[in-house]
Amino acid sequence: MNKKWFALMCMIVLLCTCVICFVAIKEEPVDASAPDMAEIQTRLRDLGYYNGAINGLYDDATVVAIKNFQADNGIYVSGAVGGVTANALGIYMSQQESNDLYLLAKCIHAEARGESYVGQVAVGAVILNRVASPDFPDTIYGVIYQPWAFTAVHDGQINLEPEASAYQAATDALTGWDPTYGSLYYYNPVTATSSWIFDRQPVVTIGKHIFAI
């Protein structure tokens, strides 16, 4: 093998190695579970990245602090905390906690980003009520991706990245806030096209959505 071919092969191997490392870092889950956020803020404050209140909220100041920490530590800058960032902060986070919050926040954002904050929490509560019901799948993933269950999944809006309010709404729903009083369904009476939904018993109206059992 001549020197030119050897040099070319070395460059290809080096390039592949760099790409693999970048992808491995970028694939970090992008969430933080409810009990962890105050601890995340505390660690960021102790490291000089955060000077706000330790309030457990995934607010703009916290997002900026996380991004700065990630940038300084060679972690993919997502503004949210997954396994790699949590480990760098010295915080343990289970993979399932991370995935559940992220997916719930995505569905809330896709289904209710134009609603009030309470309306966003309510959508998250319906998803969790379905998880607890024997009539639906018993995981957040199963409920959200049950065929034809949510318009946002069918039309692809589920793939939008959630905003901070959706993360906080998901957190509040996961910690037990249910503005729907146990509802399993919600719909916009102006845009709903499935006639069967109108036969469900209404419980409460929040914004444009009627929540029902």
Short mmCIF file of C-alpha atoms in Angstrom, two decimals:
data_model
loop_
_atom_site.label_atom_id
_atom_site.label_comp_id
_atom_site.label_asym_id
_atom_site.label_seq_id
_atom_site.Cartn_x
_atom_site.Cartn_y
_atom_site.Cartn_z
CA MET A 1 0.00 0.00 0.00
CA ASN A 2 1.53 3.33 -1.06
CA LYS A 3 1.78 6.28 1.27
CA LYS A 4 -1.05 8.24 -0.39
CA TRP A 5 -3.56 5.40 0.08
CA PHE A 6 -2.41 4.86 3.67
CA ALA A 7 -2.86 8.56 4.47
CA LEU A 8 -6.31 8.55 2.86
CA MET A 9 -7.39 5.53 4.89
CA CYS A 10 -6.21 7.18 8.10
CA MET A 11 -8.19 10.32 7.31
CA ILE A 12 -11.35 8.28 6.63
CA VAL A 13 -11.01 6.39 9.92
CA LEU A 14 -10.46 9.65 11.83
CA LEU A 15 -13.48 11.30 10.19
CA CYS A 16 -15.74 8.31 10.98
CA THR A 17 -14.58 8.34 14.60
CA CYS A 18 -15.43 12.04 14.95
CA VAL A 19 -18.88 11.56 13.42
CA ILE A 20 -19.66 8.63 15.73
CA CYS A 21 -18.62 10.60 18.80
CA PHE A 22 -20.72 13.60 17.77
CA VAL A 23 -23.81 11.47 17.17
CA ALA A 24 -23.36 9.65 20.47
CA ILE A 25 -23.39 12.95 22.34
CA LYS A 26 -26.23 14.43 20.30
CA GLU A 27 -28.55 11.50 20.95
CA GLU A 28 -28.85 12.42 24.61
CA PRO A 29 -32.47 12.36 25.87
CA VAL A 30 -33.62 15.92 26.48
CA ASP A 31 -35.60 16.04 29.67
CA ALA A 32 -35.53 16.42 33.41
CA SER A 33 -38.01 14.82 35.75
CA ALA A 34 -39.96 16.83 38.30
CA PRO A 35 -37.97 15.89 41.45
CA ASP A 36 -34.69 16.70 39.70
CA MET A 37 -35.22 20.28 38.50
CA ALA A 38 -34.56 21.98 41.84
CA GLU A 39 -31.43 19.85 42.23
CA ILE A 40 -30.34 20.77 38.71
CA GLN A 41 -30.76 24.47 39.54
CA THR A 42 -28.80 24.01 42.76
CA ARG A 43 -25.90 22.31 40.98
CA LEU A 44 -25.88 24.97 38.26
CA ARG A 45 -25.91 27.71 40.91
CA ASP A 46 -23.03 26.10 42.79
CA LEU A 47 -21.06 25.95 39.51
CA GLY A 48 -21.76 29.62 38.76
CA TYR A 49 -24.18 29.12 35.85
CA TYR A 50 -27.46 30.02 37.56
CA ASN A 51 -28.30 32.85 39.92
CA GLY A 52 -32.10 32.66 40.00
CA ALA A 53 -34.45 31.19 42.57
CA ILE A 54 -34.31 27.47 43.33
CA ASN A 55 -37.97 27.01 42.42
CA GLY A 56 -37.98 23.72 40.49
CA LEU A 57 -39.29 25.46 37.37
CA TYR A 58 -37.98 24.74 33.88
CA ASP A 59 -37.97 28.45 33.06
CA ASP A 60 -35.97 30.56 30.61
CA ALA A 61 -33.21 31.34 33.10
CA THR A 62 -32.74 27.64 33.79
CA VAL A 63 -32.63 26.82 30.08
CA VAL A 64 -29.92 29.45 29.51
CA ALA A 65 -27.89 28.09 32.43
CA ILE A 66 -28.15 24.53 31.12
CA LYS A 67 -27.07 25.61 27.63
CA ASN A 68 -24.06 27.47 28.97
CA PHE A 69 -23.06 24.49 31.09
CA GLN A 70 -23.41 22.15 28.12
CA ALA A 71 -21.38 24.43 25.85
CA ASP A 72 -18.55 24.68 28.38
CA ASN A 73 -18.45 20.92 28.92
CA GLY A 74 -18.54 19.72 25.32
CA ILE A 75 -22.10 18.39 25.55
CA TYR A 76 -24.64 18.79 22.75
CA VAL A 77 -26.38 22.11 23.50
CA SER A 78 -30.08 21.25 23.85
CA GLY A 79 -31.09 23.43 26.79
CA ALA A 80 -32.55 20.42 28.58
CA VAL A 81 -31.11 17.69 30.76
CA GLY A 82 -30.70 14.07 29.73
CA GLY A 83 -28.31 11.36 30.78
CA VAL A 84 -25.05 12.98 29.62
CA THR A 85 -25.78 16.38 31.18
CA ALA A 86 -27.17 14.83 34.36
CA ASN A 87 -24.03 12.74 34.78
CA ALA A 88 -21.85 15.82 34.25
CA LEU A 89 -23.83 17.58 36.99
CA GLY A 90 -23.54 14.57 39.28
CA ILE A 91 -27.27 13.82 39.19
CA TYR A 92 -28.81 10.39 38.65
CA MET A 93 -31.78 10.27 36.28
CA SER A 94 -33.40 7.06 35.10
CA GLN A 95 -33.84 6.62 31.36
CA GLN A 96 -37.57 5.98 31.80
CA GLU A 97 -38.12 9.18 33.78
CA SER A 98 -36.36 11.14 31.09
CA ASN A 99 -38.24 9.54 28.19
CA ASP A 100 -41.68 9.83 29.82
CA LEU A 101 -41.37 13.53 30.58
CA TYR A 102 -40.01 14.35 27.15
CA LEU A 103 -42.77 12.47 25.34
CA LEU A 104 -45.51 13.94 27.56
CA ALA A 105 -44.15 17.45 26.98
CA LYS A 106 -44.06 16.84 23.23
CA CYS A 107 -47.70 15.75 23.16
CA ILE A 108 -48.80 18.67 25.32
CA HIS A 109 -46.98 21.11 23.06
CA ALA A 110 -48.40 19.54 19.91
CA GLU A 111 -51.98 19.29 21.17
CA ALA A 112 -52.34 22.37 23.37
CA ARG A 113 -49.66 24.97 22.69
CA GLY A 114 -52.33 27.57 21.94
CA GLU A 115 -54.16 26.91 25.21
CA SER A 116 -53.68 28.45 28.65
CA TYR A 117 -51.18 26.89 31.02
CA VAL A 118 -53.99 25.09 32.89
CA GLY A 119 -55.23 23.81 29.55
CA GLN A 120 -51.80 22.37 28.82
CA VAL A 121 -51.65 20.63 32.20
CA ALA A 122 -55.14 19.28 31.53
CA VAL A 123 -54.04 17.58 28.31
CA GLY A 124 -51.16 15.97 30.18
CA ALA A 125 -53.56 14.84 32.91
CA VAL A 126 -55.82 13.14 30.37
CA ILE A 127 -52.86 11.17 29.03
CA LEU A 128 -51.90 10.06 32.54
CA ASN A 129 -55.54 9.21 33.37
CA ARG A 130 -55.55 6.93 30.35
CA VAL A 131 -52.34 5.26 31.52
CA ALA A 132 -54.08 4.51 34.84
CA SER A 133 -57.26 3.25 33.14
CA PRO A 134 -57.66 -0.45 32.24
CA ASP A 135 -59.29 0.64 28.97
CA PHE A 136 -56.09 2.13 27.54
CA PRO A 137 -52.40 1.16 27.20
CA ASP A 138 -50.51 1.26 30.49
CA THR A 139 -47.57 3.43 29.40
CA ILE A 140 -47.29 7.05 28.29
CA TYR A 141 -45.80 5.93 25.01
CA GLY A 142 -48.58 3.42 24.44
CA VAL A 143 -51.31 5.97 25.14
CA ILE A 144 -49.86 8.69 22.95
CA TYR A 145 -49.12 6.40 20.03
CA GLN A 146 -52.33 4.41 20.22
CA PRO A 147 -53.68 4.55 16.65
CA TRP A 148 -55.84 7.63 15.96
CA ALA A 149 -55.83 8.66 19.63
CA PHE A 150 -54.31 12.10 19.06
CA THR A 151 -54.53 14.31 15.99
CA ALA A 152 -51.04 15.69 16.61
CA VAL A 153 -49.54 12.21 16.25
CA HIS A 154 -51.45 11.53 13.04
CA ASP A 155 -50.47 14.82 11.37
CA GLY A 156 -46.86 14.85 12.61
CA GLN A 157 -47.02 17.77 15.02
CA ILE A 158 -45.82 15.39 17.75
CA ASN A 159 -42.35 15.83 16.22
CA LEU A 160 -42.18 19.52 17.18
CA GLU A 161 -39.78 20.33 20.00
CA PRO A 162 -41.69 21.33 23.16
CA GLU A 163 -41.34 24.74 24.76
CA ALA A 164 -40.49 25.31 28.43
CA SER A 165 -44.16 25.71 29.35
CA ALA A 166 -44.92 22.24 27.98
CA TYR A 167 -42.15 20.72 30.12
CA GLN A 168 -43.49 22.47 33.21
CA ALA A 169 -47.07 21.42 32.39
CA ALA A 170 -45.89 17.83 31.98
CA THR A 171 -44.08 18.08 35.31
CA ASP A 172 -47.19 19.37 37.07
CA ALA A 173 -49.33 16.62 35.55
CA LEU A 174 -46.81 13.95 36.57
CA THR A 175 -46.80 15.24 40.14
CA GLY A 176 -50.58 14.88 40.41
CA TRP A 177 -52.28 18.07 39.24
CA ASP A 178 -55.45 17.09 37.36
CA PRO A 179 -57.63 20.07 36.34
CA THR A 180 -59.88 17.62 34.44
CA TYR A 181 -61.07 15.67 37.50
CA GLY A 182 -60.27 12.30 36.03
CA SER A 183 -61.28 12.91 32.41
CA LEU A 184 -60.22 10.44 29.75
CA TYR A 185 -61.12 12.50 26.69
CA TYR A 186 -61.00 16.07 25.43
CA TYR A 187 -62.16 17.72 22.25
CA ASN A 188 -62.76 21.05 20.60
CA PRO A 189 -66.50 21.17 19.87
CA VAL A 190 -65.91 23.51 16.92
CA THR A 191 -63.42 21.31 15.09
CA ALA A 192 -64.24 17.76 16.31
CA THR A 193 -65.20 15.45 13.44
CA SER A 194 -65.89 12.19 15.31
CA SER A 195 -69.55 12.16 16.33
CA TRP A 196 -69.04 9.57 19.09
CA ILE A 197 -67.03 12.05 21.17
CA PHE A 198 -70.17 14.16 21.73
CA ASP A 199 -71.73 11.23 23.59
CA ARG A 200 -69.07 11.32 26.31
CA GLN A 201 -70.11 12.91 29.62
CA PRO A 202 -68.62 16.44 29.90
CA VAL A 203 -66.77 17.22 33.11
CA VAL A 204 -65.18 20.64 32.62
CA THR A 205 -64.39 23.15 29.89
CA ILE A 206 -60.89 24.67 29.83
CA GLY A 207 -60.17 27.08 27.02
CA LYS A 208 -61.32 25.62 23.71
CA HIS A 209 -61.42 22.03 25.01
CA ILE A 210 -64.22 20.12 26.66
CA PHE A 211 -62.90 17.38 28.96
CA ALA A 212 -65.07 14.32 29.40
CA ILE A 213 -65.29 10.79 30.79
#
